[in-house]
mmCIF file of C-alpha atoms in Angstrom:
data_model
loop_
_atom_site.group_PDB
_atom_site.id
_atom_site.type_symbol
_atom_site.label_atom_id
_atom_site.label_comp_id
_atom_site.label_asym_id
_atom_site.label_seq_id
_atom_site.Cartn_x
_atom_site.Cartn_y
_atom_site.Cartn_z
ATOM 1 C CA MET B 1 0.000 0.000 0.000
ATOM 2 C CA ILE B 2 1.325 3.374 -0.983
ATOM 3 C CA ILE B 3 0.801 6.136 1.530
ATOM 4 C CA ARG B 4 0.741 9.641 -0.022
ATOM 5 C CA SER B 5 2.075 12.554 1.931
ATOM 6 C CA CYS B 6 -0.407 15.293 2.792
ATOM 7 C CA ALA B 7 2.085 17.758 1.355
ATOM 8 C CA SER B 8 1.584 16.290 -2.126
ATOM 9 C CA SER B 9 -2.211 16.021 -2.000
ATOM 10 C CA PRO B 10 -4.350 18.162 -4.327
ATOM 11 C CA ALA B 11 -5.686 20.120 -1.352
ATOM 12 C CA ALA B 12 -2.177 20.918 -0.145
ATOM 13 C CA SER B 13 -1.107 22.022 -3.623
ATOM 14 C CA LEU B 14 -4.114 24.324 -3.900
ATOM 15 C CA LEU B 15 -3.309 25.779 -0.487
ATOM 16 C CA ARG B 16 0.291 26.522 -1.562
ATOM 17 C CA ILE B 17 -0.908 28.235 -4.746
ATOM 18 C CA THR B 18 -3.384 30.323 -2.768
ATOM 19 C CA ARG B 19 -0.728 31.401 -0.303
ATOM 20 C CA ARG B 20 1.663 32.415 -3.079
ATOM 21 C CA ARG B 21 -0.956 34.373 -5.031
ATOM 22 C CA PRO B 22 -0.206 38.116 -4.836
ATOM 23 C CA GLN B 23 -2.694 40.155 -2.884
ATOM 24 C CA PRO B 24 -4.882 42.591 -4.858
ATOM 25 C CA ALA B 25 -3.431 46.064 -5.071
ATOM 26 C CA ALA B 26 -4.905 48.560 -2.643
ATOM 27 C CA GLY B 27 -7.195 51.259 -3.998
ATOM 28 C CA GLU B 28 -10.107 51.467 -6.406
ATOM 29 C CA ARG B 29 -10.669 49.048 -9.251
ATOM 30 C CA CYS B 30 -12.541 49.234 -12.525
ATOM 31 C CA GLU B 31 -16.115 48.189 -11.838
ATOM 32 C CA MET B 32 -16.252 46.408 -15.185
ATOM 33 C CA CYS B 33 -13.008 44.451 -15.476
ATOM 34 C CA ALA B 34 -11.519 44.823 -11.929
ATOM 35 C CA GLU B 35 -8.269 46.371 -13.161
ATOM 36 C CA PRO B 36 -6.579 48.665 -10.606
ATOM 37 C CA LEU B 37 -7.348 52.359 -11.052
ATOM 38 C CA GLY B 38 -5.346 55.457 -10.341
ATOM 39 C CA THR B 39 -6.633 58.413 -8.378
ATOM 40 C CA ASP B 40 -7.552 60.260 -11.578
ATOM 41 C CA HIS B 41 -9.832 57.913 -13.522
ATOM 42 C CA SER B 42 -12.948 58.147 -15.660
ATOM 43 C CA HIS B 43 -16.573 57.190 -15.044
ATOM 44 C CA VAL B 44 -19.463 55.710 -16.973
ATOM 45 C CA VAL B 45 -23.164 56.128 -16.204
ATOM 46 C CA ASN B 46 -25.583 53.244 -15.868
ATOM 47 C CA LEU B 47 -28.562 54.692 -17.721
ATOM 48 C CA ASP B 48 -31.114 52.576 -15.868
ATOM 49 C CA SER B 49 -29.982 53.153 -12.282
ATOM 50 C CA ARG B 50 -28.252 56.539 -12.844
ATOM 51 C CA ALA B 51 -25.305 55.127 -10.870
ATOM 52 C CA LEU B 52 -21.761 56.237 -11.651
ATOM 53 C CA MET B 53 -19.221 53.460 -12.190
ATOM 54 C CA CYS B 54 -15.449 53.824 -12.006
ATOM 55 C CA ALA B 55 -13.813 52.642 -15.227
ATOM 56 C CA CYS B 56 -10.345 52.021 -16.598
ATOM 57 C CA ARG B 57 -9.441 53.694 -19.890
ATOM 58 C CA PRO B 58 -10.157 50.690 -22.175
ATOM 59 C CA CYS B 59 -13.579 50.076 -20.607
ATOM 60 C CA TYR B 60 -14.346 53.799 -20.699
ATOM 61 C CA LEU B 61 -13.623 53.981 -24.424
ATOM 62 C CA LEU B 62 -16.074 51.148 -25.120
ATOM 63 C CA PHE B 63 -18.939 53.470 -24.167
ATOM 64 C CA SER B 64 -17.621 56.801 -25.478
ATOM 65 C CA ASP B 65 -19.777 56.893 -28.624
ATOM 66 C CA GLN B 66 -22.614 59.197 -27.560
ATOM 67 C CA ARG B 67 -24.746 58.110 -30.547
ATOM 68 C CA ALA B 68 -24.663 54.408 -29.702
ATOM 69 C CA HIS B 69 -27.650 52.783 -27.981
ATOM 70 C CA LEU B 70 -25.870 51.262 -24.996
ATOM 71 C CA HIS B 71 -26.731 50.413 -21.420
ATOM 72 C CA TYR B 72 -23.782 52.509 -20.231
ATOM 73 C CA ARG B 73 -22.411 55.857 -21.369
ATOM 74 C CA ALA B 74 -18.983 57.386 -20.806
ATOM 75 C CA VAL B 75 -18.842 60.716 -18.971
ATOM 76 C CA PRO B 76 -16.891 63.322 -21.015
ATOM 77 C CA ASP B 77 -14.462 65.710 -19.357
ATOM 78 C CA ARG B 78 -15.338 68.979 -21.081
ATOM 79 C CA TYR B 79 -16.173 72.192 -19.240
ATOM 80 C CA LEU B 80 -17.921 75.081 -20.986
ATOM 81 C CA ARG B 81 -19.125 78.486 -19.865
ATOM 82 C CA PHE B 82 -22.175 80.317 -21.171
ATOM 83 C CA ASP B 83 -21.395 83.997 -20.866
ATOM 84 C CA GLY B 84 -24.550 85.190 -22.612
ATOM 85 C CA VAL B 85 -27.124 83.150 -20.721
ATOM 86 C CA THR B 86 -29.162 85.348 -18.397
ATOM 87 C CA LEU B 87 -30.332 83.863 -15.115
ATOM 88 C CA ASP B 88 -32.134 86.811 -13.598
ATOM 89 C CA GLU B 89 -34.688 86.550 -10.819
ATOM 90 C CA ARG B 90 -37.599 86.103 -13.196
ATOM 91 C CA THR B 91 -35.857 83.270 -15.065
ATOM 92 C CA TRP B 92 -34.977 81.542 -11.827
ATOM 93 C CA ASP B 93 -38.548 81.820 -10.573
ATOM 94 C CA GLU B 94 -39.795 80.205 -13.788
ATOM 95 C CA LEU B 95 -37.537 77.223 -13.155
ATOM 96 C CA GLN B 96 -39.116 76.921 -9.680
ATOM 97 C CA ILE B 97 -35.888 75.764 -8.029
ATOM 98 C CA PRO B 98 -36.063 76.619 -4.306
ATOM 99 C CA VAL B 99 -32.344 77.271 -3.753
ATOM 100 C CA GLY B 100 -29.683 79.322 -5.502
ATOM 101 C CA LEU B 101 -27.676 76.396 -6.852
ATOM 102 C CA ALA B 102 -28.783 73.501 -9.055
ATOM 103 C CA PHE B 103 -27.691 71.261 -11.880
ATOM 104 C CA LEU B 104 -29.927 70.155 -14.708
ATOM 105 C CA PHE B 105 -29.459 67.281 -17.113
ATOM 106 C CA ARG B 106 -31.424 65.513 -19.817
ATOM 107 C CA ASN B 107 -32.546 61.989 -18.904
ATOM 108 C CA SER B 108 -32.714 60.152 -22.233
ATOM 109 C CA LEU B 109 -34.816 57.262 -20.880
ATOM 110 C CA GLN B 110 -37.450 59.533 -19.333
ATOM 111 C CA GLU B 111 -37.102 62.053 -22.162
ATOM 112 C CA ARG B 112 -37.188 65.035 -19.854
ATOM 113 C CA THR B 113 -34.882 67.504 -18.168
ATOM 114 C CA ILE B 114 -34.398 66.941 -14.442
ATOM 115 C CA ALA B 115 -33.147 69.410 -11.850
ATOM 116 C CA PHE B 116 -31.215 68.518 -8.726
ATOM 117 C CA TYR B 117 -30.046 70.799 -5.970
ATOM 118 C CA PRO B 118 -27.715 70.101 -3.027
ATOM 119 C CA GLY B 119 -28.701 69.905 0.606
ATOM 120 C CA PRO B 120 -27.997 68.121 3.887
ATOM 121 C CA ALA B 121 -29.348 64.813 2.527
ATOM 122 C CA GLY B 122 -27.387 64.958 -0.733
ATOM 123 C CA ALA B 123 -28.909 65.661 -4.134
ATOM 124 C CA THR B 124 -32.638 66.424 -4.037
ATOM 125 C CA GLU B 125 -34.586 65.959 -7.252
ATOM 126 C CA SER B 126 -36.921 68.789 -8.103
ATOM 127 C CA GLU B 127 -40.483 67.493 -8.336
ATOM 128 C CA LEU B 128 -41.685 70.833 -9.627
ATOM 129 C CA PRO B 129 -42.569 71.229 -13.309
ATOM 130 C CA LEU B 130 -39.719 72.405 -15.506
ATOM 131 C CA ASP B 131 -41.760 73.535 -18.502
ATOM 132 C CA ALA B 132 -39.879 76.817 -18.432
ATOM 133 C CA TRP B 133 -36.687 74.985 -19.355
ATOM 134 C CA GLY B 134 -37.811 74.595 -22.965
ATOM 135 C CA THR B 135 -38.455 78.320 -23.153
ATOM 136 C CA ILE B 136 -34.989 79.088 -21.804
ATOM 137 C CA VAL B 137 -33.331 76.813 -24.388
ATOM 138 C CA GLU B 138 -35.299 78.514 -27.158
ATOM 139 C CA ALA B 139 -33.994 81.879 -25.938
ATOM 140 C CA ASN B 140 -30.468 80.480 -25.499
ATOM 141 C CA PRO B 141 -29.898 77.887 -28.270
ATOM 142 C CA GLU B 142 -26.263 77.427 -27.252
ATOM 143 C CA LEU B 143 -27.541 75.280 -24.369
ATOM 144 C CA ALA B 144 -28.448 72.599 -26.918
ATOM 145 C CA VAL B 145 -24.852 71.304 -26.827
ATOM 146 C CA LEU B 146 -25.643 69.588 -23.516
ATOM 147 C CA ARG B 147 -25.196 65.813 -23.944
ATOM 148 C CA PRO B 148 -27.948 63.697 -22.356
ATOM 149 C CA ASP B 149 -27.211 61.663 -19.225
ATOM 150 C CA VAL B 150 -23.522 62.539 -18.933
ATOM 151 C CA GLU B 151 -23.337 66.346 -18.858
ATOM 152 C CA ALA B 152 -25.166 68.838 -16.678
ATOM 153 C CA LEU B 153 -25.887 72.524 -16.753
ATOM 154 C CA LEU B 154 -24.624 73.875 -13.446
ATOM 155 C CA VAL B 155 -26.403 77.118 -12.561
ATOM 156 C CA ARG B 156 -25.947 79.452 -9.617
ATOM 157 C CA ARG B 157 -27.754 82.603 -8.601
ATOM 158 C CA THR B 158 -25.540 85.484 -7.538
ATOM 159 C CA ASP B 159 -26.107 88.967 -6.172
ATOM 160 C CA GLY B 160 -25.497 90.467 -9.602
ATOM 161 C CA PRO B 161 -27.958 90.766 -12.495
ATOM 162 C CA GLU B 162 -26.712 87.531 -14.068
ATOM 163 C CA GLY B 163 -25.938 84.146 -12.584
ATOM 164 C CA SER B 164 -23.203 81.659 -13.283
ATOM 165 C CA CYS B 165 -23.901 79.036 -15.925
ATOM 166 C CA HIS B 166 -21.536 76.214 -16.914
ATOM 167 C CA LEU B 167 -21.657 72.871 -18.658
ATOM 168 C CA VAL B 168 -19.812 70.283 -16.561
ATOM 169 C CA PRO B 169 -19.462 66.477 -16.428
ATOM 170 C CA ILE B 170 -22.230 64.860 -14.410
ATOM 171 C CA ASP B 171 -19.699 63.238 -12.069
ATOM 172 C CA ALA B 172 -18.401 66.689 -11.084
ATOM 173 C CA CYS B 173 -21.911 67.587 -9.906
ATOM 174 C CA TYR B 174 -22.175 64.486 -7.757
ATOM 175 C CA GLU B 175 -18.726 65.194 -6.363
ATOM 176 C CA LEU B 176 -19.903 68.654 -5.308
ATOM 177 C CA VAL B 177 -23.096 67.254 -3.784
ATOM 178 C CA GLY B 178 -21.134 64.673 -1.800
ATOM 179 C CA ARG B 179 -18.765 67.326 -0.519
ATOM 180 C CA LEU B 180 -21.594 69.634 0.543
ATOM 181 C CA ARG B 181 -23.412 66.825 2.302
ATOM 182 C CA THR B 182 -20.551 66.532 4.797
ATOM 183 C CA LEU B 183 -20.348 70.297 5.347
ATOM 184 C CA TRP B 184 -23.982 71.418 5.248
ATOM 185 C CA ARG B 185 -25.209 73.179 8.363
ATOM 186 C CA GLY B 186 -28.567 74.824 8.972
ATOM 187 C CA PHE B 187 -30.980 75.952 6.291
ATOM 188 C CA ASP B 188 -28.601 77.602 3.803
ATOM 189 C CA GLY B 189 -25.557 75.357 4.290
ATOM 190 C CA GLY B 190 -23.430 77.553 6.503
ATOM 191 C CA ARG B 191 -20.030 79.173 6.009
ATOM 192 C CA GLU B 192 -18.023 76.029 5.213
ATOM 193 C CA ALA B 193 -20.488 74.867 2.584
ATOM 194 C CA HIS B 194 -20.454 78.258 0.876
ATOM 195 C CA GLN B 195 -16.680 78.301 0.893
ATOM 196 C CA ALA B 196 -16.666 74.862 -0.734
ATOM 197 C CA ILE B 197 -19.087 76.121 -3.402
ATOM 198 C CA ASP B 198 -16.880 79.150 -4.096
ATOM 199 C CA THR B 199 -13.819 76.922 -4.423
ATOM 200 C CA PHE B 200 -15.631 74.518 -6.724
ATOM 201 C CA PHE B 201 -16.856 77.285 -9.033
ATOM 202 C CA ALA B 202 -13.380 78.820 -9.158
ATOM 203 C CA GLN B 203 -12.057 75.461 -10.392
ATOM 204 C CA VAL B 204 -14.887 75.177 -12.911
ATOM 205 C CA ARG B 205 -14.175 78.662 -14.277
ATOM 206 C CA GLU B 206 -10.487 77.828 -14.614
ATOM 207 C CA ARG B 207 -11.225 74.682 -16.623
ATOM 208 C CA SER B 208 -14.026 76.107 -18.783
ATOM 209 C CA ARG B 209 -13.771 77.451 -22.294
ATOM 210 C CA PRO B 210 -16.426 79.530 -24.080
ATOM 211 C CA ALA B 211 -19.379 77.473 -25.261
ATOM 212 C CA ALA B 212 -19.161 79.184 -28.651
ATOM 213 C CA MET B 213 -15.983 77.184 -29.277
ATOM 214 C CA ALA B 214 -17.664 73.841 -28.626
ATOM 215 C CA GLY B 215 -19.588 73.487 -31.888
ATOM 216 C CA PRO B 216 -22.667 71.293 -32.249
ATOM 217 C CA SER B 217 -23.175 68.395 -29.840
#
């Protein structure tokens, strides 16, 4: 009778292989292929759930065709400013957004424009009618460059006659909302939240180019 050593059994061999297998690298991974990601990586949007997914460059490029009918869509990295768009008090009242900061994007599945605004609970979806949005686009046709699902119009009321209006990636909006959620105090957000908003808009202005240079969407 031949007695096999435990060290040479299939179970022991599998255990040795498992022990020698390198541990996964620390940090974020692509949510599609599990490849390690750097700090500065791209995102794709799940059109059904509206969830953002971290993606490596190859996976990101698979969903970068904005005309394709796909379940996911890559989030571009362009920033534009609309210098001629007027957001006076009357315009803001027509949008019926209860705070002075909001981002609006086109949901291609619901075929409507949705407004979100930040607060202590995160991003709050505006349940108020946004019929005035169509009127604003007619008066400002340059806003038509906004890409559905992946880009947002970030608008802010100021003390001056005109507000601030930028096109930004949708993930930048959620980043701002997440930041404000940790800082928000009281009804209007408090000093720290307003400082974070000022810093964010300064970065947006620095990265933005005139919308007139963007061309058609």
